[in-house]
PDB file of C-alpha atoms in Angstrom:
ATOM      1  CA  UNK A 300     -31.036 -41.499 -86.738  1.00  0.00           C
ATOM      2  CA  UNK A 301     -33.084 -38.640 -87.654  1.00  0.00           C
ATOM      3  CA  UNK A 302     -35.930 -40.148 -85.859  1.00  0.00           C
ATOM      4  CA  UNK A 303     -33.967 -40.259 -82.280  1.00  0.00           C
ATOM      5  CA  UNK A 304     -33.287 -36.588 -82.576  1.00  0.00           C
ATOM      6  CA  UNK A 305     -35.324 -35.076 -79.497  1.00  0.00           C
ATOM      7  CA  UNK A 306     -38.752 -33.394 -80.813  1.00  0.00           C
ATOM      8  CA  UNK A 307     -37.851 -29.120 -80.558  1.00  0.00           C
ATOM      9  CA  UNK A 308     -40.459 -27.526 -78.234  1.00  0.00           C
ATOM     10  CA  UNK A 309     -43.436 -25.271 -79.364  1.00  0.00           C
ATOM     11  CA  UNK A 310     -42.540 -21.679 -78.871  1.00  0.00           C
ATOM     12  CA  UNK A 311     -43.836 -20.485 -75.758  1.00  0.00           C
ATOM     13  CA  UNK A 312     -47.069 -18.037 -75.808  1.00  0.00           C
ATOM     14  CA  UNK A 313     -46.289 -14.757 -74.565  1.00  0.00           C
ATOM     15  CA  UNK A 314     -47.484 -14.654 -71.019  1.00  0.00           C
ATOM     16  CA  UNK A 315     -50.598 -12.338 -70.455  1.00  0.00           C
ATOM     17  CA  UNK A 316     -50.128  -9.355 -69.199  1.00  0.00           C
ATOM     18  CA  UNK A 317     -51.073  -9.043 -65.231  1.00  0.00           C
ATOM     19  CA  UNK A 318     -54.330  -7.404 -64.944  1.00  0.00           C
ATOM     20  CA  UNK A 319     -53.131  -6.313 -61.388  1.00  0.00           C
ATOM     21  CA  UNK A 320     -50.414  -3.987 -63.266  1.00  0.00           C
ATOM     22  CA  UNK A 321     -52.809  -0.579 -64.068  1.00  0.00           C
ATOM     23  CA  UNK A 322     -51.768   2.414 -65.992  1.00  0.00           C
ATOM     24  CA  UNK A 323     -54.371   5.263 -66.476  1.00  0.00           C
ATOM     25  CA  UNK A 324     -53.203   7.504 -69.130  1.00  0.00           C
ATOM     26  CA  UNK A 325     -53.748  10.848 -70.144  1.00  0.00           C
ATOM     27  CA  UNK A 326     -57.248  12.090 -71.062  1.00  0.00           C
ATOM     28  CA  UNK A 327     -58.186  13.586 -73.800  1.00  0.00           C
ATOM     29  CA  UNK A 328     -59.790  17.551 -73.055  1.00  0.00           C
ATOM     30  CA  UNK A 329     -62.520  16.970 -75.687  1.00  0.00           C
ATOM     31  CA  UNK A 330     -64.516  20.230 -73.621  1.00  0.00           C
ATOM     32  CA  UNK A 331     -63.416  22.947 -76.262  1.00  0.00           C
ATOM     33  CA  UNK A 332     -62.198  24.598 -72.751  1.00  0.00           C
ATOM     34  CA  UNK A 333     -58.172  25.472 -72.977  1.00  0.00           C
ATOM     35  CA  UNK A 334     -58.976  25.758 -69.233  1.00  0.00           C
ATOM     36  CA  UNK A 335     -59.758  22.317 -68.459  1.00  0.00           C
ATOM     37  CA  UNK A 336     -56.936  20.834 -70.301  1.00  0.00           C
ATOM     38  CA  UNK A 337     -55.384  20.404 -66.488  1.00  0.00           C
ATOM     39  CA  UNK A 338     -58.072  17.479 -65.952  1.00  0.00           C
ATOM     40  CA  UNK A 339     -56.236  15.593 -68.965  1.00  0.00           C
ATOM     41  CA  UNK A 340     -53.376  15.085 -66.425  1.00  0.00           C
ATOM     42  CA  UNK A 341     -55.761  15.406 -63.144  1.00  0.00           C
ATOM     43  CA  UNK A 342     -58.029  13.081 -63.065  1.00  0.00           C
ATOM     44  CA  UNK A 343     -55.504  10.395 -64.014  1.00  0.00           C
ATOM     45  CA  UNK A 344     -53.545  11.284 -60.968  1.00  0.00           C
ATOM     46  CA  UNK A 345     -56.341  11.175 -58.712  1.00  0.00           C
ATOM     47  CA  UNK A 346     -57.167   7.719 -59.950  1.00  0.00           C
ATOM     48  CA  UNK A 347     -54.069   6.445 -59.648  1.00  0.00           C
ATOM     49  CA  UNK A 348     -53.770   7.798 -56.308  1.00  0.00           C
ATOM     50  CA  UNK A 349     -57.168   6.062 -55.461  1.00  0.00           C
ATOM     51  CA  UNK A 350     -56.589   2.646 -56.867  1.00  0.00           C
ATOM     52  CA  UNK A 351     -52.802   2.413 -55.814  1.00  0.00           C
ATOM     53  CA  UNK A 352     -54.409   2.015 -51.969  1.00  0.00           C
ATOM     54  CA  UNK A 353     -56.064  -0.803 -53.099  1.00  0.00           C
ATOM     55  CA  UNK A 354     -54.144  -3.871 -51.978  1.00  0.00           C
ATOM     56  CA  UNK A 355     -52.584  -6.518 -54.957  1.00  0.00           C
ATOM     57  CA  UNK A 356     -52.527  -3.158 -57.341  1.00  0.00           C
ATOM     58  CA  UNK A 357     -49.423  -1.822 -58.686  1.00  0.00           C
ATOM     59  CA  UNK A 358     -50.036   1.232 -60.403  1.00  0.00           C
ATOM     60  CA  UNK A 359     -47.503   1.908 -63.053  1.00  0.00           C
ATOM     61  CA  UNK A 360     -46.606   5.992 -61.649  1.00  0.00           C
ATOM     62  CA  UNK A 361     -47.338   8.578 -64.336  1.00  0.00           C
ATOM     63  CA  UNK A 362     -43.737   9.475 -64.325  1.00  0.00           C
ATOM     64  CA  UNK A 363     -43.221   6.315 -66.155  1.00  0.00           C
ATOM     65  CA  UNK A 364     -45.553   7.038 -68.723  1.00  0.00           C
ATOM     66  CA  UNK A 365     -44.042  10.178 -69.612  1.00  0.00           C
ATOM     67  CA  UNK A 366     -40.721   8.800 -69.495  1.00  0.00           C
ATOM     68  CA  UNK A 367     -41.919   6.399 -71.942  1.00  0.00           C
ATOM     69  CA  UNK A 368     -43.924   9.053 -74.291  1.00  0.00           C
ATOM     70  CA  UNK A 369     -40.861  11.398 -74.337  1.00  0.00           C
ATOM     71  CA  UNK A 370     -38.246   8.360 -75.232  1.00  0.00           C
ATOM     72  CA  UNK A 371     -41.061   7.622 -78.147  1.00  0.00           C
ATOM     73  CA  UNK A 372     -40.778  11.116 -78.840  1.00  0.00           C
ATOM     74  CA  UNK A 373     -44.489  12.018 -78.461  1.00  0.00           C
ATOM     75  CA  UNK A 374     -44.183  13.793 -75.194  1.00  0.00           C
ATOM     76  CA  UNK A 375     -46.317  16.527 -76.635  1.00  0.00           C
ATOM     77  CA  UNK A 376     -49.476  14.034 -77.097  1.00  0.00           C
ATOM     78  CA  UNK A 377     -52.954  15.336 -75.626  1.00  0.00           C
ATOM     79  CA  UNK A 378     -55.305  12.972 -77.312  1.00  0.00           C
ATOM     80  CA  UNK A 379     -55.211   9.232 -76.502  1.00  0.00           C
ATOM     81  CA  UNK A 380     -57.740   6.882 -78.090  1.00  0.00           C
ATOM     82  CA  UNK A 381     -57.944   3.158 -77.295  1.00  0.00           C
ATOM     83  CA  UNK A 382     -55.127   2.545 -79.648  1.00  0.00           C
ATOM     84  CA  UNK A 383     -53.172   4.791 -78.290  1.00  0.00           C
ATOM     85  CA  UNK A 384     -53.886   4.367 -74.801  1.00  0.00           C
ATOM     86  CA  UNK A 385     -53.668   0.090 -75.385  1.00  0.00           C
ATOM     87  CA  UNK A 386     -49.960   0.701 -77.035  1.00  0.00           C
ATOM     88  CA  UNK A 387     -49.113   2.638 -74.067  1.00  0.00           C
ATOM     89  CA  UNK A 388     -49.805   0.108 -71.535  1.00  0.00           C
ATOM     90  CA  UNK A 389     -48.652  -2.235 -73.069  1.00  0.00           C
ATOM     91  CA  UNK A 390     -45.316  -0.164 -73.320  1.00  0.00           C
ATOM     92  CA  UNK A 391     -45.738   0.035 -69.666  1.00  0.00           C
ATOM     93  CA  UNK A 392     -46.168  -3.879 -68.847  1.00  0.00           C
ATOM     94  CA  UNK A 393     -49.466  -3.283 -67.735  1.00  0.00           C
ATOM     95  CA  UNK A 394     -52.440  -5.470 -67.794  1.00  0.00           C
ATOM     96  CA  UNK A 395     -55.018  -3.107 -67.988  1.00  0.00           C
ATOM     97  CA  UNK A 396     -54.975   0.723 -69.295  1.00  0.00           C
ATOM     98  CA  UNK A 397     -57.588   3.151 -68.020  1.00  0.00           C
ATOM     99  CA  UNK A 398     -58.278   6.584 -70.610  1.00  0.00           C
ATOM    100  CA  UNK A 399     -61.048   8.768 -71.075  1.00  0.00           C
ATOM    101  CA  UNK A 400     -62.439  11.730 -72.203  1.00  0.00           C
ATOM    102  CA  UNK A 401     -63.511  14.658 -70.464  1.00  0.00           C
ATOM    103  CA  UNK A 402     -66.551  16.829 -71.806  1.00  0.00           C
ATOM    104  CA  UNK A 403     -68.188  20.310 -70.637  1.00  0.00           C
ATOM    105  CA  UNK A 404     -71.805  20.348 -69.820  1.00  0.00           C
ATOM    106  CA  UNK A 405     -74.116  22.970 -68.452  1.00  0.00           C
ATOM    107  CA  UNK A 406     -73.849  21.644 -64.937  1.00  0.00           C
ATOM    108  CA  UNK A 407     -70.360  21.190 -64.881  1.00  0.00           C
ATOM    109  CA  UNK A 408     -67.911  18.264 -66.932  1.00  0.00           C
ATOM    110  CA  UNK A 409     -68.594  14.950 -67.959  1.00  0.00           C
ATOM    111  CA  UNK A 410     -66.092  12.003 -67.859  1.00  0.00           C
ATOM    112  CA  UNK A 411     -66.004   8.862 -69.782  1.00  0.00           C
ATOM    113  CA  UNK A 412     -63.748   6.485 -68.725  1.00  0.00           C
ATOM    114  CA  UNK A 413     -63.080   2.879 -70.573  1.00  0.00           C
ATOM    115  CA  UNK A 414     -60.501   0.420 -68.841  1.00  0.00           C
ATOM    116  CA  UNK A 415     -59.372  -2.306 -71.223  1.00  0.00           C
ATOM    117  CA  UNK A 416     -57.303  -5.408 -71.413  1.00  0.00           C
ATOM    118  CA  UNK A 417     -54.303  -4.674 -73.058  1.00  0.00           C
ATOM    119  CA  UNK A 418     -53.943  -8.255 -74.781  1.00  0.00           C
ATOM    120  CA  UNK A 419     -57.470  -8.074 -76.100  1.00  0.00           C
ATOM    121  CA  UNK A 420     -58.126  -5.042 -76.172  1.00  0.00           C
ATOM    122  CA  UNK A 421     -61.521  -6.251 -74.557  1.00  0.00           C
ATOM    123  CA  UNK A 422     -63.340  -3.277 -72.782  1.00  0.00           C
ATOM    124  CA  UNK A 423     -63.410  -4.208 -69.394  1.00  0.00           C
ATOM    125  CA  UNK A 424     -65.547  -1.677 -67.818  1.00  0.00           C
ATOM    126  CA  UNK A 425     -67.213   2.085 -68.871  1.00  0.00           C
ATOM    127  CA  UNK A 426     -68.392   4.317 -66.824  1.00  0.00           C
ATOM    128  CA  UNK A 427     -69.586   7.932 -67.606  1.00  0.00           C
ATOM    129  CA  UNK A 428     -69.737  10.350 -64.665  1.00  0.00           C
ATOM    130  CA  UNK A 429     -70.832  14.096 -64.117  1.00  0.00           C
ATOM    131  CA  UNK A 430     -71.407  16.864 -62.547  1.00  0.00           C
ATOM    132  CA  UNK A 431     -69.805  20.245 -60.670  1.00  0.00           C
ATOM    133  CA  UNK A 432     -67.425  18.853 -58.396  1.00  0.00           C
ATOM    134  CA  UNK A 433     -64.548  17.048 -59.614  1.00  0.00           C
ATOM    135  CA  UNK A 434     -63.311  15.649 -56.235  1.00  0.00           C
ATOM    136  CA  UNK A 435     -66.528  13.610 -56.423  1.00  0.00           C
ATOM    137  CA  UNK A 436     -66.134  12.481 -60.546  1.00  0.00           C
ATOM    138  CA  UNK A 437     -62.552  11.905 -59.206  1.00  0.00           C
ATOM    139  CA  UNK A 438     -64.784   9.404 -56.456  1.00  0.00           C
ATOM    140  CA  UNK A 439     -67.579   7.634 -58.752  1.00  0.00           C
ATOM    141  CA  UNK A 440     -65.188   6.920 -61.248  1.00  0.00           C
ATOM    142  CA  UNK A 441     -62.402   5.353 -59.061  1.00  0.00           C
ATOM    143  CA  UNK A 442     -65.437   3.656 -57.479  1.00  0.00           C
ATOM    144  CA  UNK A 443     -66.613   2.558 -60.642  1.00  0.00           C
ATOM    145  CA  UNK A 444     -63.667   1.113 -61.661  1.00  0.00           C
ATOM    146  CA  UNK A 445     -62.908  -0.900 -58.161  1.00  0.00           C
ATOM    147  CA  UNK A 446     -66.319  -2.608 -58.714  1.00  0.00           C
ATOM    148  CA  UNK A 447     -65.842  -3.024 -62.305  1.00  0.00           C
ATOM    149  CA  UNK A 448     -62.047  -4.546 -62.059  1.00  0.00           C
ATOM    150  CA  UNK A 449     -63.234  -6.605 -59.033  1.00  0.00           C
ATOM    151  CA  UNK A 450     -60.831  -5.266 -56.702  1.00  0.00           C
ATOM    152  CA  UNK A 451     -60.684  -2.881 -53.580  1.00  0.00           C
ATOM    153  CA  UNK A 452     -63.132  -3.256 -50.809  1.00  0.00           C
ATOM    154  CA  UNK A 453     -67.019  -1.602 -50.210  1.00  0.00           C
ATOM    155  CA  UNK A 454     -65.788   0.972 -47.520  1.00  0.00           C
ATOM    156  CA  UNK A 455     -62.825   2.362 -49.682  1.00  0.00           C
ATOM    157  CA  UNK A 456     -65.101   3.513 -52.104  1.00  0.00           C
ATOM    158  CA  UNK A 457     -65.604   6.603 -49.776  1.00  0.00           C
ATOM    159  CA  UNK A 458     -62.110   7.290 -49.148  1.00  0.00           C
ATOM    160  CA  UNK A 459     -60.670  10.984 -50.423  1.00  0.00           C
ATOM    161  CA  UNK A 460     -59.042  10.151 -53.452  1.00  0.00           C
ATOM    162  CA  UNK A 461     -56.365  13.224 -52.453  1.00  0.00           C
ATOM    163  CA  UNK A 462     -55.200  15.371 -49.760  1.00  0.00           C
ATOM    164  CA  UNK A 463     -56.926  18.303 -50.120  1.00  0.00           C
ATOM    165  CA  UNK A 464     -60.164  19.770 -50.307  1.00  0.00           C
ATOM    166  CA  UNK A 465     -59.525  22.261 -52.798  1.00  0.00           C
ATOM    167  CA  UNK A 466     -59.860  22.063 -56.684  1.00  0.00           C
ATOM    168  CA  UNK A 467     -57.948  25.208 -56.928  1.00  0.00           C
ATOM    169  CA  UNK A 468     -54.829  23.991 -54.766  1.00  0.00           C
ATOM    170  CA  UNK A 469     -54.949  20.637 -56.671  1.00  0.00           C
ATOM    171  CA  UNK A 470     -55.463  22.522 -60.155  1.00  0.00           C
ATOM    172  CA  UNK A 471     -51.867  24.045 -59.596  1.00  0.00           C
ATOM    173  CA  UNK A 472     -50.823  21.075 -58.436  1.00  0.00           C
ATOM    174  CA  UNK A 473     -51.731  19.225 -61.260  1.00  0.00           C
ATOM    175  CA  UNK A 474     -50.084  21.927 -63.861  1.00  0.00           C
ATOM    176  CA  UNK A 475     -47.069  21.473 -61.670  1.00  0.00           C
ATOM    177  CA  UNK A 476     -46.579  17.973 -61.973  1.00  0.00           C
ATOM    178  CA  UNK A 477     -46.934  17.668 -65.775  1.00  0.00           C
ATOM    179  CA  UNK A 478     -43.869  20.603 -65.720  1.00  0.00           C
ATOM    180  CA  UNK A 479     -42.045  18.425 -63.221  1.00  0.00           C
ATOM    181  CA  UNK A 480     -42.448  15.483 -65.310  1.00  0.00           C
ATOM    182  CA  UNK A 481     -40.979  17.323 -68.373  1.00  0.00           C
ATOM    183  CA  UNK A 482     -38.304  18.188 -66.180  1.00  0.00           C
ATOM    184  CA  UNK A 483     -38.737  21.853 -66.183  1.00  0.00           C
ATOM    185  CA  UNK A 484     -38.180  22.087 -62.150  1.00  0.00           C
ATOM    186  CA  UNK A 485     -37.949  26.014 -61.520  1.00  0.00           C
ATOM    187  CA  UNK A 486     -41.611  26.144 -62.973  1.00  0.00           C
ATOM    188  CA  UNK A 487     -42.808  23.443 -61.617  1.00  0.00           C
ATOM    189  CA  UNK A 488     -42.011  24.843 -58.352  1.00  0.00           C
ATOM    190  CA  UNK A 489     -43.472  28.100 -59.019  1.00  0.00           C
ATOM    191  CA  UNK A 490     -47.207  26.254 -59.232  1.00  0.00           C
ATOM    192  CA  UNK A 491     -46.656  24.278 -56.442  1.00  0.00           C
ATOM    193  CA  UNK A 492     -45.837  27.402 -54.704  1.00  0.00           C
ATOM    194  CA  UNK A 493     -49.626  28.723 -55.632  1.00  0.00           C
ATOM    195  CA  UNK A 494     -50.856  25.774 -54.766  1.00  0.00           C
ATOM    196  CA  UNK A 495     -49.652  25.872 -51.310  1.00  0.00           C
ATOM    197  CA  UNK A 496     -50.887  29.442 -51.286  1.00  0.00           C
ATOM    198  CA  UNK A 497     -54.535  27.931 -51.683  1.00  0.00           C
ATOM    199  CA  UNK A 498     -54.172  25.166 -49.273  1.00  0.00           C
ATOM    200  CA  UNK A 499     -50.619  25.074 -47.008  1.00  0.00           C
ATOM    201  CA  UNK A 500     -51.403  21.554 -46.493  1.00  0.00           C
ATOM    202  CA  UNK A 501     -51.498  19.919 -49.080  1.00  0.00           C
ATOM    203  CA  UNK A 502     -48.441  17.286 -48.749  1.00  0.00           C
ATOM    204  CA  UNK A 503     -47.841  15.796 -51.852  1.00  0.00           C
ATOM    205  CA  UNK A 504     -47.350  19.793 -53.155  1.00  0.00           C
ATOM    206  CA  UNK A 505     -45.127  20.077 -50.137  1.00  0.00           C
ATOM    207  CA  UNK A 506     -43.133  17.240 -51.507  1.00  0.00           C
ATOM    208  CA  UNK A 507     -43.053  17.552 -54.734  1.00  0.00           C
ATOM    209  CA  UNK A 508     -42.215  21.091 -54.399  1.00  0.00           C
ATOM    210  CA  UNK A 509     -39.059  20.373 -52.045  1.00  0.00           C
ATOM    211  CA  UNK A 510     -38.206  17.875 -54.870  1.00  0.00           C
ATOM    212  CA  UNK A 511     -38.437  20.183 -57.486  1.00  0.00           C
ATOM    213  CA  UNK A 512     -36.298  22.822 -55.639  1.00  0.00           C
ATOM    214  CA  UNK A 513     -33.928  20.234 -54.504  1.00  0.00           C
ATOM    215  CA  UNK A 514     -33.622  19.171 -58.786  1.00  0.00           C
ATOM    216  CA  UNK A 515     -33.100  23.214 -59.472  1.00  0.00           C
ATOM    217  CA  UNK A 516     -29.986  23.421 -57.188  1.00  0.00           C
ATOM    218  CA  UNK A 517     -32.096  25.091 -54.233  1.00  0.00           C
ATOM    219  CA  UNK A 518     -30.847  22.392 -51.689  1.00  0.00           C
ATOM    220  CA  UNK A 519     -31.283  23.736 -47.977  1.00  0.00           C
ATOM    221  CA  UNK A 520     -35.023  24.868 -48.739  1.00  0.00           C
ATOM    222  CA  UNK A 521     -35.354  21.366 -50.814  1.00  0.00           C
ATOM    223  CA  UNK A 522     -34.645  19.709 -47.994  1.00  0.00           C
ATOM    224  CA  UNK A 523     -36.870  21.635 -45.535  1.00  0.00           C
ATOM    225  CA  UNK A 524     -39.849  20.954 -47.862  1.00  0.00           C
ATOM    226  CA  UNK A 525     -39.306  17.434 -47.981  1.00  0.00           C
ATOM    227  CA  UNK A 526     -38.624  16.881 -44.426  1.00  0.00           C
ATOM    228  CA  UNK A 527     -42.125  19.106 -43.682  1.00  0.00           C
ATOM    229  CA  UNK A 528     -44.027  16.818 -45.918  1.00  0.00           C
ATOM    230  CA  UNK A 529     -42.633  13.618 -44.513  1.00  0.00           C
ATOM    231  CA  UNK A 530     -43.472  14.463 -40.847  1.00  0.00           C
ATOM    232  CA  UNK A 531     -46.844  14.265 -42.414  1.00  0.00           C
ATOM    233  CA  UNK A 532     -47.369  10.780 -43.752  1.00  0.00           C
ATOM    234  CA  UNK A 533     -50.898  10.668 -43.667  1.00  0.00           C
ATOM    235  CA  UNK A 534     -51.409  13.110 -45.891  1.00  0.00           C
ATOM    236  CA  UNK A 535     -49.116  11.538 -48.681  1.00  0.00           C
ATOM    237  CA  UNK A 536     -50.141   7.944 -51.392  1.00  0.00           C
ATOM    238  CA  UNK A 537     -48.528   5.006 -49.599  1.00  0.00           C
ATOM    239  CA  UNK A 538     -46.318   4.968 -52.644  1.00  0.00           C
TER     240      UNK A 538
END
């Protein structure tokens, strides 16, 4: 009798992670530069605004990521190594987690970046770029990683990685965000405020900014912001 009992089946193998699910965490501000410490959170934007364009990506948002670090409890975390980083993805259901580290040099900043399979832990492409400019790091390295990953066509690797053409504007945007993130909505709007000051049009500010006011209890202008960014759709990530 015990022989016609049916054979159980082998547990089943946790499926592999998608390697089309991305998540580009934090870097760590390894510069010695308190100043610079808005690249940890900036460059991960703009490279998540870069490869989210590319089609078959899904980008896992950095809002996510926070949520997850602050329901961990480590919402405070600057310094992500691969562990760290790997975890994270993983966390996030993604495939492959981008982190790096950003350096100062006499001609500027230097910026390692390693993507890695989060099953593995396999690196699947480095890349180190420098120089003066970070709108074009921002552009090698989102290039960089395209080629490496296999995804994204030639031409895009010349595309603006984000609406605006100044470091300043997107330096206050950048501070902004990680406050908006953290919730903190009246401050957040305050530095999105100076960075419309730099550049008027930059959209995702003007959006973010009518979100954040919209969040404080500020309504009317809320909406006004939002509806002035919107008419703009060019200017804003598909997403």
């Amino acid at each position: 009798p015990d022989l016609a009992r049916p054979v159980p089946a082998p547990p089943a193998s946790p499926a592999r992670p998608d390697r089309s699910r991305i998540a580009v965490t934090p870097f760590a501000n390894r510069s010695g530069d308190a100043s610079a410490d808005w690249l940890g959170q900036g460059l991960p934007e703009m490279l998540t605004t870069d490869l989210a364009r590319v089609p078959g990506l899904h980008m896992i948002s950095s809002q996510r990521l926070a949520d997850l670090l602050s329901a961990a409890g480590k919402g405070a975390v600057k310094d992500f190594d691969q562990g760290a980083s790997t975890q994270l993805g993983r966390y996030a259901g993604a495939g492959v987690v981008v982190n790096g580290s950003i350096f100062k040099t006499e001609g500027g900043f230097r910026v390692d970046v390693q993507a890695y399979d989060t099953t593995t832990g396999h690196v699947l492409v480095a890349h180190r770029a420098e120089g003066r400019q970070i709108f074009k790091i921002a552009d090698e390295l989102g290039s960089a990683l395209k080629k490496g990953l296999k995804v994204g066509a030639p031409q895009e690797t010349e595309q603006q990685v984000i609406a605006t053409s100044s470091p300043e504007a997107y330096r206050f945007f950048s501070q902004g965000m990680k406050l908006y993130q953290e919730t903190k909505f009246q401050e957040a709007s305050d530095l999105f405020r100076r960075s419309l000051k730099v550049d008027p049009d930059f959209t995702s500010t003007q959006l973010r900014l009518g979100m954040s006011l919209l969040l404080s209890g500020n309504r009317e202008e809320g909406v006004r912001w939002i509806a002035r960014a919107s008419g703009q759709p060019e200017g804003l990530p598909e997403k």
